[in-house]
JSON list of C-alpha atoms in Angstrom, two decimals:
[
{"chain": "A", "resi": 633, "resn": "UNK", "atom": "CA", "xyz": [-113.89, 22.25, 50.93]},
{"chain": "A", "resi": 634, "resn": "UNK", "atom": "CA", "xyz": [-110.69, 21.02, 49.32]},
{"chain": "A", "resi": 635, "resn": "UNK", "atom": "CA", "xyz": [-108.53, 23.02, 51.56]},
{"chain": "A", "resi": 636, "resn": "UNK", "atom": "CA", "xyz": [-110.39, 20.76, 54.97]},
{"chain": "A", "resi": 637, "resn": "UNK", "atom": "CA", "xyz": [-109.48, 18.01, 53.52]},
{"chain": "A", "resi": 638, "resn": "UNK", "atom": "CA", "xyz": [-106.12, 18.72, 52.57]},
{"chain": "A", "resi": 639, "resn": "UNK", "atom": "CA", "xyz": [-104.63, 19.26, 56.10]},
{"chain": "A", "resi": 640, "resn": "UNK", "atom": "CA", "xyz": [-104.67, 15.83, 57.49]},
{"chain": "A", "resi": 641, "resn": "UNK", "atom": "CA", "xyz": [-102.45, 14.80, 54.29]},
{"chain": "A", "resi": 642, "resn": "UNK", "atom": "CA", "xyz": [-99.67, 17.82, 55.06]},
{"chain": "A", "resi": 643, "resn": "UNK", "atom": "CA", "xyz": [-99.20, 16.63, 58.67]},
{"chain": "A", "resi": 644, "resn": "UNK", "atom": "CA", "xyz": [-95.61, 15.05, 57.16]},
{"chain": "A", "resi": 645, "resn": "UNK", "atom": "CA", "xyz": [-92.59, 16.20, 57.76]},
{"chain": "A", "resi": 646, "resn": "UNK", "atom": "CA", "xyz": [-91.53, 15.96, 53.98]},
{"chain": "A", "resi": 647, "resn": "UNK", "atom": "CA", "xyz": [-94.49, 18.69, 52.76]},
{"chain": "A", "resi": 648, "resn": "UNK", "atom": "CA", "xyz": [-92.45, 21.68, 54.90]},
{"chain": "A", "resi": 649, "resn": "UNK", "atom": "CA", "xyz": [-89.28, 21.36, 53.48]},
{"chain": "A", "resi": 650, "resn": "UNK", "atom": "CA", "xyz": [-89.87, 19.92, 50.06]},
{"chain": "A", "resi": 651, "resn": "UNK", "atom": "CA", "xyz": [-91.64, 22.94, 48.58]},
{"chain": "A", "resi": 652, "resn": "UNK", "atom": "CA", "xyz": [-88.51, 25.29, 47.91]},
{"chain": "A", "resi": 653, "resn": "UNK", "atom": "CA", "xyz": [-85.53, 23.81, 47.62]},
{"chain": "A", "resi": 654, "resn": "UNK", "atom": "CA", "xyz": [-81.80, 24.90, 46.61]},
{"chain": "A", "resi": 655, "resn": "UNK", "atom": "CA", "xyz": [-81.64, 23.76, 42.08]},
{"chain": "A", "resi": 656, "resn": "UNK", "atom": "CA", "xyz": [-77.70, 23.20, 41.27]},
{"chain": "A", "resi": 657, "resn": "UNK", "atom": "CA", "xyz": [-76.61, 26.13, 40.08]},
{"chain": "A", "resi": 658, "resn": "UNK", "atom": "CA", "xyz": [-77.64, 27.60, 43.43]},
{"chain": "A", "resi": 659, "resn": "UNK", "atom": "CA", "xyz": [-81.01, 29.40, 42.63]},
{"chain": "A", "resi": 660, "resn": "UNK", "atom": "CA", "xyz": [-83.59, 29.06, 45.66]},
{"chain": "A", "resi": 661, "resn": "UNK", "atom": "CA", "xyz": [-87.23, 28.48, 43.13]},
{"chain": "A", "resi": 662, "resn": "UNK", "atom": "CA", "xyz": [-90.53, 27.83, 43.95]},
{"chain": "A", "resi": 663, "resn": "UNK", "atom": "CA", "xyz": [-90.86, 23.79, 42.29]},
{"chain": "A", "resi": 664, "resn": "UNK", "atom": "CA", "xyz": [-94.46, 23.81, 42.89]},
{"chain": "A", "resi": 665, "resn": "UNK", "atom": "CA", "xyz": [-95.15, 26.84, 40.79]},
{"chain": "A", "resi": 666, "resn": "UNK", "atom": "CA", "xyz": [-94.43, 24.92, 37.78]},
{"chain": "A", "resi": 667, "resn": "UNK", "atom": "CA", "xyz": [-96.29, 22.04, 37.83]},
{"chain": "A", "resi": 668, "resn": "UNK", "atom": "CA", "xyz": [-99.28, 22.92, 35.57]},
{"chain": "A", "resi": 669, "resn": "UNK", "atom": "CA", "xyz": [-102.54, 22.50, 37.32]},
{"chain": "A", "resi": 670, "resn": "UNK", "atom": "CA", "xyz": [-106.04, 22.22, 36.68]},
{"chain": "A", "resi": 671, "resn": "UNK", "atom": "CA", "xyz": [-108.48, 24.75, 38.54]},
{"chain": "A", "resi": 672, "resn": "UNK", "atom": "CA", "xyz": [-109.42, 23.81, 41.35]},
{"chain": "A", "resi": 673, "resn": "UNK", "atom": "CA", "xyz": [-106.79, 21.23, 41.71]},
{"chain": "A", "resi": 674, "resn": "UNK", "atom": "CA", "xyz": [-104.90, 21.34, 44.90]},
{"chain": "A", "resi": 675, "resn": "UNK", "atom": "CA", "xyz": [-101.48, 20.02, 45.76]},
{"chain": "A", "resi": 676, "resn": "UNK", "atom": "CA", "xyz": [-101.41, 17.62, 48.51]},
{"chain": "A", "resi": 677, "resn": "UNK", "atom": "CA", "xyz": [-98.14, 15.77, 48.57]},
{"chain": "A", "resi": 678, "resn": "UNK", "atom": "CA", "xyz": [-94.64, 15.66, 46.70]},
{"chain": "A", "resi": 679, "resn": "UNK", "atom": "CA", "xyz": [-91.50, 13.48, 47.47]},
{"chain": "A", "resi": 680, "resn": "UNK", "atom": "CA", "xyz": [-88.40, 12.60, 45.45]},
{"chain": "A", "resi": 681, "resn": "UNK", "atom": "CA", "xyz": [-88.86, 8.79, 43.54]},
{"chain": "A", "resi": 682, "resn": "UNK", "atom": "CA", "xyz": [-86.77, 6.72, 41.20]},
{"chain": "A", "resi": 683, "resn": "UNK", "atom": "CA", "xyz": [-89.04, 5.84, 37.99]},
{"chain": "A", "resi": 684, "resn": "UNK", "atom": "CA", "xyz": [-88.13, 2.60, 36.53]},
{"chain": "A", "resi": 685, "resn": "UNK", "atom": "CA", "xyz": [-88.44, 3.80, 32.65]},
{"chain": "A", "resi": 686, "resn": "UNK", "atom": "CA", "xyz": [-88.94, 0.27, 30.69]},
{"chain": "A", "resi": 687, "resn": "UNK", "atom": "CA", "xyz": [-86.95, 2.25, 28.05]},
{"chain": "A", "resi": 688, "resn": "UNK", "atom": "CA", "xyz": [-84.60, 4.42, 29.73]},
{"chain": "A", "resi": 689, "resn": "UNK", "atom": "CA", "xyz": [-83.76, 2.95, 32.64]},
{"chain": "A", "resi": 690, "resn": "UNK", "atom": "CA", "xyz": [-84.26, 4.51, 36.51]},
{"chain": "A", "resi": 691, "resn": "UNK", "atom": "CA", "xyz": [-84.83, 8.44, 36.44]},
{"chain": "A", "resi": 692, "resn": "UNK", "atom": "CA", "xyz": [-84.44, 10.01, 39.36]},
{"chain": "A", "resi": 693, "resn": "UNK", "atom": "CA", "xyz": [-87.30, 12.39, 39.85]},
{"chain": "A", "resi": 694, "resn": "UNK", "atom": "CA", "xyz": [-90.14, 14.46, 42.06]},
{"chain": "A", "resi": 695, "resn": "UNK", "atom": "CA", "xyz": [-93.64, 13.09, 41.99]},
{"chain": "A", "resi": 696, "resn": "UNK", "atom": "CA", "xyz": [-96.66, 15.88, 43.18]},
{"chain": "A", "resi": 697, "resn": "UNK", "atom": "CA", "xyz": [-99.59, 14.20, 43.86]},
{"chain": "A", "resi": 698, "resn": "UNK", "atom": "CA", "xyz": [-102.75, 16.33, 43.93]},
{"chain": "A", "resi": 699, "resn": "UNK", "atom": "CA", "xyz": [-106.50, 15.89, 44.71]},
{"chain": "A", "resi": 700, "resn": "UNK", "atom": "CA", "xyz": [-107.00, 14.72, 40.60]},
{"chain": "A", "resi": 701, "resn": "UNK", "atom": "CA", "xyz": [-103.49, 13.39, 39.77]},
{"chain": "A", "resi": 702, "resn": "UNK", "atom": "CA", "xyz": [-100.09, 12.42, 40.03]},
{"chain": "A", "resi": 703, "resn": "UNK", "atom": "CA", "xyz": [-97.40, 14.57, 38.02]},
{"chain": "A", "resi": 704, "resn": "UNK", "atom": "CA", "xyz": [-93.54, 13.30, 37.71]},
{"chain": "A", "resi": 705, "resn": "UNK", "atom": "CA", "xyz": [-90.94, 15.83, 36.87]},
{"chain": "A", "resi": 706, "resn": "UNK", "atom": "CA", "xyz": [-87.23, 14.19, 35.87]},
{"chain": "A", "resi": 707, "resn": "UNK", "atom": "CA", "xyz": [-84.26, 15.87, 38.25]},
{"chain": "A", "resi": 708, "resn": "UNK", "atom": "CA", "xyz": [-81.65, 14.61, 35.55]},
{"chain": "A", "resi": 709, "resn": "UNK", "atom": "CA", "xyz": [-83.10, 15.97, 32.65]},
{"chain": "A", "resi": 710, "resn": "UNK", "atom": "CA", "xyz": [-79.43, 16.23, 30.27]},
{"chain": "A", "resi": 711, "resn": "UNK", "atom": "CA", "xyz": [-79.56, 19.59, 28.76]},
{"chain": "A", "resi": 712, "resn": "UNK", "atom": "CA", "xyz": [-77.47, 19.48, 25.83]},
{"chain": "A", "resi": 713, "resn": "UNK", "atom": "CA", "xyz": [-75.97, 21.51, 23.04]},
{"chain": "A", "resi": 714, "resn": "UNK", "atom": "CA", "xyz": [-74.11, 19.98, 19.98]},
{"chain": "A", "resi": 715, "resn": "UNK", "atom": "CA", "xyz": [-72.93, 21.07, 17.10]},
{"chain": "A", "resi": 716, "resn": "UNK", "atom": "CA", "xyz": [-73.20, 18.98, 13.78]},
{"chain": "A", "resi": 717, "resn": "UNK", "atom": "CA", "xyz": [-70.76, 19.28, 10.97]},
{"chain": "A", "resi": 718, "resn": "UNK", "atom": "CA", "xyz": [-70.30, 16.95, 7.68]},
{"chain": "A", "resi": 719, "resn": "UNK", "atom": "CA", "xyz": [-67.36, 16.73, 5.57]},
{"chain": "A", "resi": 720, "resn": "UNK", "atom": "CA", "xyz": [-67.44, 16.02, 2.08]},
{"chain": "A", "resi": 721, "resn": "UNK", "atom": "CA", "xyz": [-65.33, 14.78, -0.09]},
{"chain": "A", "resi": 722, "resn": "UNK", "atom": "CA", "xyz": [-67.00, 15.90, -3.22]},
{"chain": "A", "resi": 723, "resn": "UNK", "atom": "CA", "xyz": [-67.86, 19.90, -4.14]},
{"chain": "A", "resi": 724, "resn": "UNK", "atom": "CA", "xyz": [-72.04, 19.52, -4.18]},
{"chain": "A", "resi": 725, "resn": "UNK", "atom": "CA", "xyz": [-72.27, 21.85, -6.83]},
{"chain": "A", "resi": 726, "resn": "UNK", "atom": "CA", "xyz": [-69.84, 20.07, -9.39]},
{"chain": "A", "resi": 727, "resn": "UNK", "atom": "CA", "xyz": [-71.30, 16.37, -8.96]},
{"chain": "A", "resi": 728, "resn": "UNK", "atom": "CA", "xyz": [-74.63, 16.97, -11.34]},
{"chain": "A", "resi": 729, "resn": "UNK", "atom": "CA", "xyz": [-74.37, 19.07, -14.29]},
{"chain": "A", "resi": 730, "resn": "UNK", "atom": "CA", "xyz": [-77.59, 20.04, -15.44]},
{"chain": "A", "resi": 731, "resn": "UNK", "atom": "CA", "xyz": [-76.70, 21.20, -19.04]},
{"chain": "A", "resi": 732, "resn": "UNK", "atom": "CA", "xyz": [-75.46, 17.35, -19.93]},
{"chain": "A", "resi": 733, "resn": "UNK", "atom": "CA", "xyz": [-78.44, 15.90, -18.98]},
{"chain": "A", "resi": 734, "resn": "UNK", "atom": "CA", "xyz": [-80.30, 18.13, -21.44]},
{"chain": "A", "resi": 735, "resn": "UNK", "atom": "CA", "xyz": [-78.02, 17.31, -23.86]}
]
């Protein structure tokens, strides 16, 4: 029954070409596949939005709207790897002696 429904709201022009689309490194995907979905739930729509974040600011993004809900997935997400190093000035193992605090 959902699938009847679900035609009149695929009749634009966005629904045919949105659904695969080229990622930046080159790698044609399947988007759709990994929005997480109920059973049952269908996907009706999806289009590319700007989210004003109160906290972050505008992310640029995909919204799917299904029959039950609407789903936003960031396409600026900043993958990141760092590495963390501290410098002391002090050897840890020399700054508390154990055997004068016995004492």
């Amino acid at each position: 029954m959902a699938s009847a429904s679900t035609s009149k709201y695929n009749s634009h022009s966005l629904e045919n070409e949105s659904i695969k689309r080229t990622s930046r490194d080159g790698v044609n995907r399947d988007l759709t596949e990994a929005v997480p979905r109920l059973p049952g739930e269908t996907l009706i729509t999806d289009k590319e939005v700007i989210y004003i974040c109160p906290f972050n600011g505008p992310i640029k993004g995909r919204v799917y709207i299904t029959n039950y809900r609407l789903y936003l997935r960031s396409l600026e997400t900043p993958l990141f790897a760092f590495l963390n190093e501290e410098k002391f000035n002090v050897d840890g193992w020399t700054v508390y002696n154990p055997v004068e605090e016995y004492r």
